[in-house]
């Protein structure tokens, strides 16, 4: 998959792609990426990318021309989605992440301030996605949330076993608690059952914990079923 992110702050994106599991996926050739500097596509001495909103109101709106030029500079091979992260978008879910993972290319448009001129959305955007019912000041952070939720579903990035065991992959239950060494920490013991070696009982215990956790933190997931 090729991921392009059009942004005023390419350094935020570069940092993410250079670390941890994503770094490995890039090194293995499973993912290629471009952090496209929007300012390079803005005219004038000051490379201005924003302007006042027509009709008045607080804040600034990001101009359409730099986004269009940046988009047209990209060579997109294969099936490509153009994603605009916005609090007005459709919610990011496990299913949405799986759907996006099937594309050959994803292009993200990072907004700041009061958002992007609507005509760019009308002309080019195929997916408006919200990462939650709150407002972030940075479209870059929202883009990275979406990218992180998506790329782990690309074959070879993460072991099939780890993916299968996660919450949301196998139904609506949240995850069971995990423990590692030491056996006692601040007087708190690892539950005895996990040291028993009895895999059948461990499975049952973990299932019970998943139900308890879901009822406590996200009861609507069970009601929904
Ligand atoms: N940009 C700002 N807030 C956002 C949100 N909640 N989801 C997606 N993009 C955003």
Short mmCIF file of C-alpha atoms and ligand atoms in Angstrom, two decimals:
data_model
loop_
_atom_site.label_atom_id
_atom_site.label_comp_id
_atom_site.label_asym_id
_atom_site.label_seq_id
_atom_site.Cartn_x
_atom_site.Cartn_y
_atom_site.Cartn_z
CA UNK A 1 0.00 0.00 0.00
CA UNK A 2 1.13 3.53 -0.72
CA UNK A 3 0.16 6.17 1.83
CA UNK A 4 0.45 9.87 1.00
CA UNK A 5 -0.23 12.56 3.55
CA UNK A 6 -0.65 16.16 2.39
CA UNK A 7 0.19 18.39 5.34
CA UNK A 8 1.61 21.69 6.57
CA UNK A 9 3.77 19.67 8.99
CA UNK A 10 5.47 16.78 7.14
CA UNK A 11 7.82 16.29 10.10
CA UNK A 12 4.94 14.98 12.25
CA UNK A 13 4.24 12.30 9.65
CA UNK A 14 7.91 11.43 9.02
CA UNK A 15 8.44 10.80 12.73
CA UNK A 16 5.60 8.30 12.87
CA UNK A 17 6.67 6.35 9.77
CA UNK A 18 10.22 6.07 11.13
CA UNK A 19 9.31 4.15 14.32
CA UNK A 20 8.40 0.73 15.57
CA UNK A 21 6.06 -1.58 13.61
CA UNK A 22 5.45 0.99 10.87
CA UNK A 23 9.18 1.39 10.34
CA UNK A 24 9.50 -2.37 9.88
CA UNK A 25 6.55 -2.49 7.47
CA UNK A 26 8.22 0.21 5.35
CA UNK A 27 11.59 -1.59 5.46
CA UNK A 28 9.92 -4.86 4.41
CA UNK A 29 8.38 -3.06 1.41
CA UNK A 30 4.80 -3.68 2.59
CA UNK A 31 4.14 0.07 2.77
CA UNK A 32 5.58 3.08 0.99
CA UNK A 33 4.77 6.61 2.04
CA UNK A 34 5.11 10.26 1.14
CA UNK A 35 4.69 13.20 3.48
CA UNK A 36 3.80 15.97 1.03
CA UNK A 37 4.57 19.52 2.14
CA UNK A 38 1.49 21.59 1.28
CA UNK A 39 3.44 24.88 1.47
CA UNK A 40 5.48 23.86 -1.59
CA UNK A 41 2.26 24.04 -3.63
CA UNK A 42 1.20 27.47 -2.38
CA UNK A 43 1.94 30.57 -4.47
CA UNK A 44 3.30 33.90 -3.36
CA UNK A 45 6.22 34.98 -1.27
CA UNK A 46 4.63 33.69 1.93
CA UNK A 47 3.25 30.40 0.55
CA UNK A 48 -0.05 31.13 2.22
CA UNK A 49 -2.32 28.12 2.57
CA UNK A 50 -5.23 29.68 4.49
CA UNK A 51 -7.61 32.63 4.16
CA UNK A 52 -10.69 34.21 5.74
CA UNK A 53 -14.01 32.39 5.44
CA UNK A 54 -16.60 33.75 3.01
CA UNK A 55 -19.65 34.78 5.00
CA UNK A 56 -17.59 35.72 8.04
CA UNK A 57 -16.93 33.81 11.23
CA UNK A 58 -13.96 33.02 13.41
CA UNK A 59 -10.77 31.40 12.21
CA UNK A 60 -9.23 30.61 8.85
CA UNK A 61 -10.07 28.14 6.11
CA UNK A 62 -7.47 26.22 4.12
CA UNK A 63 -7.34 27.34 0.50
CA UNK A 64 -8.26 24.92 -2.29
CA UNK A 65 -5.49 25.56 -4.83
CA UNK A 66 -2.50 24.18 -2.85
CA UNK A 67 -4.43 21.00 -2.04
CA UNK A 68 -5.42 20.53 -5.66
CA UNK A 69 -1.87 21.05 -6.91
CA UNK A 70 -0.49 18.67 -4.28
CA UNK A 71 -3.11 16.04 -5.16
CA UNK A 72 -2.40 16.31 -8.88
CA UNK A 73 1.34 15.94 -8.23
CA UNK A 74 0.80 12.45 -6.80
CA UNK A 75 1.03 9.45 -9.06
CA UNK A 76 -1.62 7.08 -7.75
CA UNK A 77 -1.38 3.53 -9.05
CA UNK A 78 -4.30 1.19 -8.43
CA UNK A 79 -7.37 1.70 -6.31
CA UNK A 80 -6.90 4.85 -4.22
CA UNK A 81 -9.09 6.51 -1.57
CA UNK A 82 -8.77 10.20 -0.74
CA UNK A 83 -9.43 10.55 2.98
CA UNK A 84 -10.29 13.77 4.77
CA UNK A 85 -10.22 13.35 8.57
CA UNK A 86 -12.82 15.67 10.08
CA UNK A 87 -15.06 15.67 13.15
CA UNK A 88 -17.97 15.90 10.66
CA UNK A 89 -17.02 12.59 9.02
CA UNK A 90 -18.37 9.06 9.45
CA UNK A 91 -17.00 7.35 12.58
CA UNK A 92 -13.82 5.30 12.32
CA UNK A 93 -14.67 1.70 13.23
CA UNK A 94 -12.94 -1.67 12.96
CA UNK A 95 -14.98 -2.38 9.81
CA UNK A 96 -14.02 0.95 8.25
CA UNK A 97 -10.33 0.24 8.98
CA UNK A 98 -10.62 -3.19 7.33
CA UNK A 99 -12.29 -1.61 4.30
CA UNK A 100 -9.53 0.98 3.89
CA UNK A 101 -6.85 -1.71 4.22
CA UNK A 102 -8.09 -3.17 0.90
CA UNK A 103 -7.01 -0.11 -1.11
CA UNK A 104 -3.70 0.06 -3.01
CA UNK A 105 -3.30 3.70 -2.05
CA UNK A 106 -4.58 6.13 0.58
CA UNK A 107 -4.16 9.89 0.33
CA UNK A 108 -4.83 11.94 3.48
CA UNK A 109 -5.63 15.65 3.45
CA UNK A 110 -4.71 17.23 6.76
CA UNK A 111 -6.83 20.18 7.77
CA UNK A 112 -6.06 22.77 10.41
CA UNK A 113 -8.01 25.78 11.67
CA UNK A 114 -11.65 25.73 10.51
CA UNK A 115 -11.10 23.05 7.88
CA UNK A 116 -10.61 22.86 4.12
CA UNK A 117 -12.52 24.71 1.37
CA UNK A 118 -15.60 22.57 0.64
CA UNK A 119 -14.85 22.42 -3.09
CA UNK A 120 -11.79 20.22 -2.49
CA UNK A 121 -14.01 17.84 -0.54
CA UNK A 122 -16.67 17.87 -3.28
CA UNK A 123 -14.15 17.34 -6.07
CA UNK A 124 -11.64 14.91 -4.64
CA UNK A 125 -12.50 13.37 -1.25
CA UNK A 126 -13.93 9.84 -1.23
CA UNK A 127 -13.98 9.31 2.58
CA UNK A 128 -14.71 11.83 5.33
CA UNK A 129 -13.77 10.13 8.60
CA UNK A 130 -14.06 11.19 12.24
CA UNK A 131 -11.87 9.60 14.90
CA UNK A 132 -14.27 10.56 17.69
CA UNK A 133 -16.76 13.10 18.95
CA UNK A 134 -14.24 15.72 19.99
CA UNK A 135 -12.25 18.31 18.07
CA UNK A 136 -8.50 17.92 17.52
CA UNK A 137 -6.47 20.92 16.46
CA UNK A 138 -4.43 18.77 14.11
CA UNK A 139 -5.59 16.81 11.08
CA UNK A 140 -2.18 15.13 11.18
CA UNK A 141 -2.96 13.40 14.49
CA UNK A 142 -6.35 12.24 13.16
CA UNK A 143 -4.70 10.97 9.94
CA UNK A 144 -2.17 9.01 11.97
CA UNK A 145 -4.93 7.45 14.08
CA UNK A 146 -6.64 6.25 10.89
CA UNK A 147 -3.36 5.07 9.33
CA UNK A 148 -2.49 3.15 12.51
CA UNK A 149 -5.89 1.45 12.61
CA UNK A 150 -5.59 0.49 8.92
CA UNK A 151 -2.04 -0.63 8.17
CA UNK A 152 -1.94 -3.39 10.80
CA UNK A 153 -4.51 -5.25 8.66
CA UNK A 154 -2.19 -5.39 5.65
CA UNK A 155 -0.87 -8.92 5.16
CA UNK A 156 2.54 -9.41 6.74
CA UNK A 157 2.51 -6.35 9.03
CA UNK A 158 1.33 -8.14 12.20
CA UNK A 159 0.99 -11.85 12.89
CA UNK A 160 -2.46 -13.27 12.13
CA UNK A 161 -2.68 -14.65 15.67
CA UNK A 162 -2.19 -11.25 17.33
CA UNK A 163 -4.79 -9.65 15.06
CA UNK A 164 -7.32 -12.41 15.69
CA UNK A 165 -7.00 -12.14 19.46
CA UNK A 166 -7.73 -8.43 19.59
CA UNK A 167 -10.93 -6.78 20.73
CA UNK A 168 -13.23 -5.94 17.81
CA UNK A 169 -11.69 -8.67 15.60
CA UNK A 170 -13.79 -11.42 17.12
CA UNK A 171 -16.96 -9.77 18.29
CA UNK A 172 -17.94 -7.03 20.64
CA UNK A 173 -15.99 -8.00 23.79
CA UNK A 174 -13.10 -5.92 25.08
CA UNK A 175 -9.77 -7.53 25.97
CA UNK A 176 -8.91 -9.52 29.08
CA UNK A 177 -6.22 -8.15 31.46
CA UNK A 178 -2.59 -9.09 30.78
CA UNK A 179 0.22 -9.71 33.27
CA UNK A 180 3.96 -10.28 32.95
CA UNK A 181 6.83 -10.64 35.42
CA UNK A 182 7.27 -9.99 38.33
CA UNK A 183 4.74 -12.31 39.93
CA UNK A 184 4.13 -9.82 42.77
CA UNK A 185 4.11 -6.04 42.21
CA UNK A 186 3.33 -3.67 45.10
CA UNK A 187 1.81 -6.65 46.90
CA UNK A 188 -0.49 -7.44 43.97
CA UNK A 189 -0.22 -11.05 42.78
CA UNK A 190 -0.72 -12.27 39.23
CA UNK A 191 -4.02 -14.24 39.30
CA UNK A 192 -3.23 -17.83 40.34
CA UNK A 193 -5.07 -19.32 37.36
CA UNK A 194 -2.55 -17.80 34.92
CA UNK A 195 0.28 -19.72 36.63
CA UNK A 196 -1.65 -23.02 36.64
CA UNK A 197 -0.78 -24.15 33.12
CA UNK A 198 -4.41 -25.25 32.70
CA UNK A 199 -5.21 -23.77 29.30
CA UNK A 200 -8.89 -24.68 29.35
CA UNK A 201 -9.43 -22.90 32.68
CA UNK A 202 -7.30 -19.93 31.55
CA UNK A 203 -9.52 -19.55 28.46
CA UNK A 204 -12.65 -19.59 30.64
CA UNK A 205 -11.17 -17.04 33.06
CA UNK A 206 -10.17 -14.75 30.24
CA UNK A 207 -13.62 -14.91 28.68
CA UNK A 208 -15.18 -14.06 32.04
CA UNK A 209 -12.84 -11.05 32.42
CA UNK A 210 -13.72 -9.84 28.91
CA UNK A 211 -17.43 -9.91 29.76
CA UNK A 212 -16.82 -8.08 33.07
CA UNK A 213 -14.67 -5.43 31.39
CA UNK A 214 -17.17 -4.85 28.61
CA UNK A 215 -20.08 -4.54 31.05
CA UNK A 216 -18.07 -2.04 33.08
CA UNK A 217 -16.60 0.15 30.31
CA UNK A 218 -18.74 -0.35 27.19
CA UNK A 219 -22.08 -1.99 28.11
CA UNK A 220 -23.62 -0.72 24.87
CA UNK A 221 -21.39 -3.13 22.89
CA UNK A 222 -23.22 -6.06 24.49
CA UNK A 223 -26.66 -4.45 24.23
CA UNK A 224 -25.99 -3.82 20.51
CA UNK A 225 -25.58 -7.55 19.81
N1 LIG B 1 -9.83 16.81 12.94
C1 LIG B 1 -10.11 17.48 14.07
N2 LIG B 1 -10.83 16.74 14.91
C2 LIG B 1 -11.05 15.54 14.29
C3 LIG B 1 -11.76 14.37 14.63
N3 LIG B 1 -12.41 14.24 15.78
N4 LIG B 1 -11.76 13.36 13.75
C4 LIG B 1 -11.10 13.49 12.57
N5 LIG B 1 -10.44 14.58 12.18
C5 LIG B 1 -10.40 15.61 13.02
#
